[in-house]
PDB file of C-alpha atoms in Angstrom:
ATOM      1  CA  LEU A   1     138.996  64.557  70.345  1.00 88.00           C
ATOM      2  CA  VAL A   2     142.217  64.175  72.345  1.00 91.00           C
ATOM      3  CA  ARG A   3     143.128  67.834  71.847  1.00 92.00           C
ATOM      4  CA  LYS A   4     139.597  68.876  72.788  1.00 92.00           C
ATOM      5  CA  ALA A   5     139.733  66.799  75.971  1.00 91.00           C
ATOM      6  CA  VAL A   6     143.019  68.460  76.997  1.00 93.00           C
ATOM      7  CA  VAL A   7     141.753  71.955  76.205  1.00 93.00           C
ATOM      8  CA  ASN A   8     138.475  71.391  78.062  1.00 92.00           C
ATOM      9  CA  SER A   9     140.253  70.047  81.149  1.00 92.00           C
ATOM     10  CA  LEU A  10     143.486  72.060  81.304  1.00 92.00           C
ATOM     11  CA  GLY A  11     142.532  75.140  79.291  1.00 92.00           C
ATOM     12  CA  THR A  12     145.427  74.928  76.820  1.00 93.00           C
ATOM     13  CA  PRO A  13     146.125  72.771  73.732  1.00 93.00           C
ATOM     14  CA  PRO A  14     148.606  69.933  74.385  1.00 94.00           C
ATOM     15  CA  GLU A  15     151.180  71.302  71.941  1.00 92.00           C
ATOM     16  CA  ARG A  16     151.447  74.434  74.111  1.00 93.00           C
ATOM     17  CA  LEU A  17     151.336  72.658  77.475  1.00 93.00           C
ATOM     18  CA  PHE A  18     154.020  70.092  76.663  1.00 95.00           C
ATOM     19  CA  LYS A  19     157.328  70.200  74.845  1.00 95.00           C
ATOM     20  CA  THR A  20     156.103  67.149  72.899  1.00 96.00           C
ATOM     21  CA  PHE A  21     152.753  65.355  72.998  1.00 95.00           C
ATOM     22  CA  GLU A  22     151.939  62.231  70.984  1.00 95.00           C
ATOM     23  CA  LEU A  23     148.341  62.319  69.803  1.00 92.00           C
ATOM     24  CA  LYS A  24     148.347  58.566  69.173  1.00 93.00           C
ATOM     25  CA  ALA A  25     147.827  56.592  72.392  1.00 93.00           C
ATOM     26  CA  PHE A  26     150.523  54.053  73.286  1.00 90.00           C
ATOM     27  CA  ALA A  27     148.348  52.156  75.790  1.00 85.00           C
ATOM     28  CA  GLY A  28     144.775  51.684  76.834  1.00 80.00           C
ATOM     29  CA  ALA A  29     143.401  52.279  80.314  1.00 75.00           C
ATOM     30  CA  SER A  30     140.242  50.804  81.786  1.00 73.00           C
ATOM     31  CA  LEU A  31     138.176  53.912  81.086  1.00 86.00           C
ATOM     32  CA  GLY A  32     140.552  56.008  79.028  1.00 89.00           C
ATOM     33  CA  GLN A  33     143.788  55.917  77.034  1.00 93.00           C
ATOM     34  CA  VAL A  34     147.416  56.819  77.702  1.00 95.00           C
ATOM     35  CA  HIS A  35     149.638  59.122  75.652  1.00 96.00           C
ATOM     36  CA  ARG A  36     153.362  59.814  75.808  1.00 96.00           C
ATOM     37  CA  ALA A  37     154.464  63.379  76.405  1.00 96.00           C
ATOM     38  CA  TRP A  38     157.480  65.395  77.531  1.00 97.00           C
ATOM     39  CA  ASP A  39     157.190  68.427  79.774  1.00 94.00           C
ATOM     40  CA  THR A  40     158.945  71.717  79.051  1.00 92.00           C
ATOM     41  CA  GLN A  41     162.064  70.440  80.864  1.00 93.00           C
ATOM     42  CA  GLY A  42     162.131  67.328  78.666  1.00 94.00           C
ATOM     43  CA  ASN A  43     160.988  64.880  81.351  1.00 95.00           C
ATOM     44  CA  PRO A  44     158.996  61.947  79.916  1.00 96.00           C
ATOM     45  CA  LEU A  45     155.389  61.592  81.068  1.00 97.00           C
ATOM     46  CA  ALA A  46     152.497  59.190  80.683  1.00 96.00           C
ATOM     47  CA  VAL A  47     149.286  61.180  80.233  1.00 96.00           C
ATOM     48  CA  LYS A  48     146.036  59.315  80.870  1.00 95.00           C
ATOM     49  CA  ILE A  49     142.928  60.890  79.369  1.00 95.00           C
ATOM     50  CA  LYS A  50     139.465  59.804  80.432  1.00 92.00           C
ATOM     51  CA  TYR A  51     136.962  58.937  77.716  1.00 90.00           C
ATOM     52  CA  PRO A  52     134.456  61.819  77.402  1.00 86.00           C
ATOM     53  CA  GLY A  53     131.070  61.051  78.949  1.00 88.00           C
ATOM     54  CA  ILE A  54     132.235  57.747  80.457  1.00 89.00           C
ATOM     55  CA  ARG A  55     130.569  58.395  83.833  1.00 89.00           C
ATOM     56  CA  ASP A  56     127.154  58.857  82.210  1.00 91.00           C
ATOM     57  CA  THR A  57     127.729  55.736  80.119  1.00 92.00           C
ATOM     58  CA  ILE A  58     128.533  53.671  83.214  1.00 91.00           C
ATOM     59  CA  ARG A  59     125.420  54.889  85.052  1.00 91.00           C
ATOM     60  CA  SER A  60     123.244  54.179  82.027  1.00 93.00           C
ATOM     61  CA  ASP A  61     124.651  50.677  81.525  1.00 92.00           C
ATOM     62  CA  ILE A  62     124.376  49.768  85.219  1.00 91.00           C
ATOM     63  CA  ASP A  63     120.750  51.012  85.319  1.00 90.00           C
ATOM     64  CA  LEU A  64     119.985  48.836  82.307  1.00 91.00           C
ATOM     65  CA  VAL A  65     121.472  45.748  83.956  1.00 91.00           C
ATOM     66  CA  LYS A  66     119.676  46.510  87.246  1.00 87.00           C
ATOM     67  CA  GLY A  67     116.395  46.489  85.343  1.00 88.00           C
ATOM     68  CA  LEU A  68     117.219  43.057  83.937  1.00 88.00           C
ATOM     69  CA  VAL A  69     118.220  41.455  87.241  1.00 87.00           C
ATOM     70  CA  ARG A  70     115.143  42.684  89.126  1.00 83.00           C
ATOM     71  CA  VAL A  71     113.114  39.915  87.523  1.00 84.00           C
ATOM     72  CA  MET A  72     115.631  37.228  88.499  1.00 85.00           C
ATOM     73  CA  PRO A  73     115.298  35.045  91.612  1.00 85.00           C
ATOM     74  CA  ASP A  74     118.689  36.170  93.013  1.00 84.00           C
ATOM     75  CA  GLN A  75     117.968  39.890  92.706  1.00 84.00           C
ATOM     76  CA  ASP A  76     118.521  40.469  96.441  1.00 85.00           C
ATOM     77  CA  ILE A  77     122.150  39.400  95.908  1.00 86.00           C
ATOM     78  CA  MET A  78     122.733  40.855  92.447  1.00 88.00           C
ATOM     79  CA  VAL A  79     121.378  44.384  92.953  1.00 86.00           C
ATOM     80  CA  PRO A  80     123.774  45.199  95.862  1.00 87.00           C
ATOM     81  CA  ALA A  81     126.635  43.641  93.865  1.00 88.00           C
ATOM     82  CA  LEU A  82     125.837  45.920  90.927  1.00 89.00           C
ATOM     83  CA  ALA A  83     125.837  48.918  93.272  1.00 88.00           C
ATOM     84  CA  GLU A  84     129.328  47.909  94.439  1.00 87.00           C
ATOM     85  CA  ILE A  85     130.511  47.532  90.835  1.00 89.00           C
ATOM     86  CA  GLU A  86     129.114  50.955  89.948  1.00 91.00           C
ATOM     87  CA  LEU A  87     130.875  52.550  92.935  1.00 89.00           C
ATOM     88  CA  ARG A  88     134.237  50.974  92.028  1.00 88.00           C
ATOM     89  CA  LEU A  89     133.907  52.038  88.378  1.00 90.00           C
ATOM     90  CA  MET A  90     133.046  55.592  89.417  1.00 90.00           C
ATOM     91  CA  GLU A  91     136.142  55.649  91.599  1.00 89.00           C
ATOM     92  CA  GLU A  92     138.215  54.618  88.575  1.00 89.00           C
ATOM     93  CA  THR A  93     136.932  57.670  86.680  1.00 90.00           C
ATOM     94  CA  ASP A  94     138.158  60.030  89.420  1.00 91.00           C
ATOM     95  CA  TYR A  95     141.712  60.830  88.372  1.00 92.00           C
ATOM     96  CA  GLY A  96     142.187  63.201  91.306  1.00 92.00           C
ATOM     97  CA  ARG A  97     141.592  60.254  93.641  1.00 93.00           C
ATOM     98  CA  GLU A  98     144.003  58.122  91.633  1.00 94.00           C
ATOM     99  CA  ALA A  99     146.718  60.785  91.833  1.00 95.00           C
ATOM    100  CA  ARG A 100     146.336  60.893  95.629  1.00 95.00           C
ATOM    101  CA  TYR A 101     146.705  57.117  95.916  1.00 97.00           C
ATOM    102  CA  MET A 102     149.692  57.157  93.583  1.00 97.00           C
ATOM    103  CA  SER A 103     151.377  59.676  95.883  1.00 97.00           C
ATOM    104  CA  PHE A 104     150.380  57.647  98.961  1.00 97.00           C
ATOM    105  CA  PHE A 105     151.962  54.447  97.650  1.00 98.00           C
ATOM    106  CA  ARG A 106     155.034  56.280  96.392  1.00 97.00           C
ATOM    107  CA  GLN A 107     155.602  57.764  99.854  1.00 97.00           C
ATOM    108  CA  ASN A 108     154.716  54.718 101.943  1.00 97.00           C
ATOM    109  CA  LEU A 109     155.372  51.497 100.011  1.00 96.00           C
ATOM    110  CA  LYS A 110     159.063  51.327 100.834  1.00 92.00           C
ATOM    111  CA  LEU A 111     160.363  48.449  98.697  1.00 96.00           C
ATOM    112  CA  SER A 112     163.759  48.894  97.047  1.00 94.00           C
ATOM    113  CA  GLN A 113     162.801  46.873  93.958  1.00 96.00           C
ATOM    114  CA  VAL A 114     159.562  48.764  93.328  1.00 98.00           C
ATOM    115  CA  HIS A 115     159.282  52.047  91.417  1.00 97.00           C
ATOM    116  CA  ILE A 116     156.106  54.123  91.572  1.00 97.00           C
ATOM    117  CA  PRO A 117     155.622  57.168  89.333  1.00 97.00           C
ATOM    118  CA  SER A 118     155.051  60.618  90.730  1.00 96.00           C
ATOM    119  CA  PRO A 119     151.999  62.540  89.485  1.00 96.00           C
ATOM    120  CA  SER A 120     152.770  65.773  87.668  1.00 94.00           C
ATOM    121  CA  LYS A 121     150.440  68.201  89.435  1.00 89.00           C
ATOM    122  CA  ASP A 122     150.567  70.853  86.711  1.00 88.00           C
ATOM    123  CA  PHE A 123     149.014  68.384  84.269  1.00 94.00           C
ATOM    124  CA  CYS A 124     146.493  66.621  86.511  1.00 93.00           C
ATOM    125  CA  CYS A 125     142.788  67.188  87.041  1.00 90.00           C
ATOM    126  CA  GLU A 126     139.598  65.124  87.321  1.00 88.00           C
ATOM    127  CA  ASN A 127     139.795  64.001  83.675  1.00 92.00           C
ATOM    128  CA  ILE A 128     143.553  63.896  83.047  1.00 94.00           C
ATOM    129  CA  LEU A 129     146.320  62.221  85.010  1.00 95.00           C
ATOM    130  CA  SER A 130     149.947  62.858  84.132  1.00 96.00           C
ATOM    131  CA  ALA A 131     152.801  61.029  85.820  1.00 97.00           C
ATOM    132  CA  ASP A 132     156.415  59.957  85.326  1.00 96.00           C
ATOM    133  CA  PHE A 133     156.830  57.589  82.393  1.00 96.00           C
ATOM    134  CA  ILE A 134     158.292  54.251  83.485  1.00 96.00           C
ATOM    135  CA  LYS A 135     160.240  52.639  80.668  1.00 94.00           C
ATOM    136  CA  GLY A 136     160.217  48.903  80.073  1.00 96.00           C
ATOM    137  CA  PRO A 137     158.049  45.969  78.973  1.00 96.00           C
ATOM    138  CA  ASP A 138     154.963  45.046  80.927  1.00 96.00           C
ATOM    139  CA  LEU A 139     154.785  41.676  82.661  1.00 98.00           C
ATOM    140  CA  ASN A 140     153.317  39.748  79.719  1.00 97.00           C
ATOM    141  CA  GLN A 141     155.791  41.253  77.245  1.00 97.00           C
ATOM    142  CA  TRP A 142     158.672  40.446  79.589  1.00 98.00           C
ATOM    143  CA  LEU A 143     157.540  36.824  79.983  1.00 98.00           C
ATOM    144  CA  LYS A 144     157.522  36.435  76.192  1.00 97.00           C
ATOM    145  CA  SER A 145     161.271  37.177  76.210  1.00 97.00           C
ATOM    146  CA  ALA A 146     161.787  33.790  77.947  1.00 97.00           C
ATOM    147  CA  PRO A 147     163.504  34.969  81.159  1.00 98.00           C
ATOM    148  CA  SER A 148     165.225  32.388  83.324  1.00 98.00           C
ATOM    149  CA  GLN A 149     163.346  30.718  86.163  1.00 98.00           C
ATOM    150  CA  LYS A 150     165.588  32.560  88.630  1.00 98.00           C
ATOM    151  CA  ASP A 151     164.574  35.916  87.138  1.00 98.00           C
ATOM    152  CA  ARG A 152     160.902  34.901  87.023  1.00 98.00           C
ATOM    153  CA  ASP A 153     161.058  33.925  90.698  1.00 98.00           C
ATOM    154  CA  ARG A 154     162.656  37.233  91.622  1.00 98.00           C
ATOM    155  CA  VAL A 155     159.979  39.272  89.841  1.00 98.00           C
ATOM    156  CA  ALA A 156     157.226  37.090  91.310  1.00 98.00           C
ATOM    157  CA  LYS A 157     158.597  37.669  94.805  1.00 98.00           C
ATOM    158  CA  THR A 158     158.616  41.431  94.260  1.00 98.00           C
ATOM    159  CA  ILE A 159     154.996  41.415  93.081  1.00 97.00           C
ATOM    160  CA  ASN A 160     154.070  39.256  96.081  1.00 97.00           C
ATOM    161  CA  ASP A 161     155.879  41.697  98.375  1.00 97.00           C
ATOM    162  CA  ILE A 162     153.829  44.569  96.918  1.00 98.00           C
ATOM    163  CA  PHE A 163     150.582  42.932  98.033  1.00 96.00           C
ATOM    164  CA  LEU A 164     151.882  41.739 101.424  1.00 97.00           C
ATOM    165  CA  LYS A 165     153.458  45.099 102.297  1.00 97.00           C
ATOM    166  CA  GLY A 166     150.345  46.939 101.136  1.00 97.00           C
ATOM    167  CA  PHE A 167     147.910  44.749 103.061  1.00 97.00           C
ATOM    168  CA  TYR A 168     149.788  44.224 106.328  1.00 96.00           C
ATOM    169  CA  GLY A 169     151.930  47.367 106.359  1.00 96.00           C
ATOM    170  CA  LEU A 170     149.560  49.965 104.915  1.00 97.00           C
ATOM    171  CA  ASN A 171     146.137  48.241 105.208  1.00 97.00           C
ATOM    172  CA  CYS A 172     145.711  49.323 101.598  1.00 96.00           C
ATOM    173  CA  ILE A 173     146.293  47.373  98.381  1.00 96.00           C
ATOM    174  CA  HIS A 174     146.738  48.128  94.705  1.00 96.00           C
ATOM    175  CA  ALA A 175     143.723  46.072  93.639  1.00 93.00           C
ATOM    176  CA  ASP A 176     144.181  45.827  89.863  1.00 90.00           C
ATOM    177  CA  PRO A 177     146.726  43.048  89.197  1.00 90.00           C
ATOM    178  CA  HIS A 178     146.534  43.372  85.407  1.00 91.00           C
ATOM    179  CA  PRO A 179     149.853  42.353  83.770  1.00 94.00           C
ATOM    180  CA  GLY A 180     150.001  45.744  82.052  1.00 93.00           C
ATOM    181  CA  ASN A 181     150.269  47.438  85.447  1.00 95.00           C
ATOM    182  CA  PHE A 182     153.649  45.837  86.216  1.00 97.00           C
ATOM    183  CA  ILE A 183     156.577  47.285  84.240  1.00 97.00           C
ATOM    184  CA  ILE A 184     159.714  45.150  84.434  1.00 98.00           C
ATOM    185  CA  GLY A 185     163.051  46.959  84.475  1.00 97.00           C
ATOM    186  CA  ALA A 186     166.357  45.707  83.101  1.00 96.00           C
ATOM    187  CA  ASP A 187     167.489  45.234  86.728  1.00 97.00           C
ATOM    188  CA  LEU A 188     164.330  43.149  87.394  1.00 98.00           C
ATOM    189  CA  SER A 189     162.740  45.975  89.384  1.00 98.00           C
ATOM    190  CA  VAL A 190     158.970  46.378  89.082  1.00 98.00           C
ATOM    191  CA  GLY A 191     157.294  49.620  88.102  1.00 98.00           C
ATOM    192  CA  LEU A 192     153.797  49.744  89.606  1.00 97.00           C
ATOM    193  CA  VAL A 193     151.274  51.844  87.670  1.00 95.00           C
ATOM    194  CA  ASP A 194     147.508  52.513  87.502  1.00 93.00           C
ATOM    195  CA  PHE A 195     146.056  53.296  90.926  1.00 95.00           C
ATOM    196  CA  GLY A 196     142.444  53.634  89.815  1.00 91.00           C
ATOM    197  CA  CYS A 197     141.385  50.566  91.803  1.00 91.00           C
ATOM    198  CA  VAL A 198     142.645  50.672  95.386  1.00 94.00           C
ATOM    199  CA  LYS A 199     141.096  48.962  98.411  1.00 92.00           C
ATOM    200  CA  GLU A 200     141.557  50.103 102.004  1.00 94.00           C
ATOM    201  CA  PHE A 201     141.054  47.742 104.950  1.00 95.00           C
ATOM    202  CA  ASP A 202     140.234  48.214 108.589  1.00 95.00           C
ATOM    203  CA  PRO A 203     143.402  47.473 110.642  1.00 94.00           C
ATOM    204  CA  LEU A 204     141.452  44.973 112.748  1.00 95.00           C
ATOM    205  CA  PHE A 205     140.547  43.034 109.604  1.00 95.00           C
ATOM    206  CA  ALA A 206     144.190  42.940 108.512  1.00 91.00           C
ATOM    207  CA  ASP A 207     145.224  41.783 112.003  1.00 92.00           C
TER     208      ASP A 207
END
């Protein structure tokens, strides 16, 4: 299924596109899974592949829930909320959109302790997103290693800076604070990944 997804989206089997491609996923994504790969120059990549048919599944599930809430007394609140949820989930299935936001944050979120991967355009499309592989444990794994309070405070400050700089400096935030989206480096830098859920704000609102 993984090979078929790559062929259908990029036109070539993964073993011919990449120097090495691991068919077994090393991580899950909200609506897909992530595989390790190396391009023909030997650069490590993280390749996110969208689950086939996930957009139709989302629409079907949301329609089912809408039918259930229409008989509830709070339907006037719940139906618009479901429409918002559906819109956000559809945005998460658009890997082209995610690649654009990844590039935007990489170019504009100027924080020395934050590393943002660069999308690999030759291996990106609506259903597949390839980007630099950032090595290191995610936030939860790092916390299990019992870091000192000083190190915990430093990482916490960096994560806080990401949100403050995004909101007040860019009027745009990385809106998926899942621990797996923060990769902690040996130098206590933070690798920020997964830009499927991003929220933009009107400058007047931020002010």
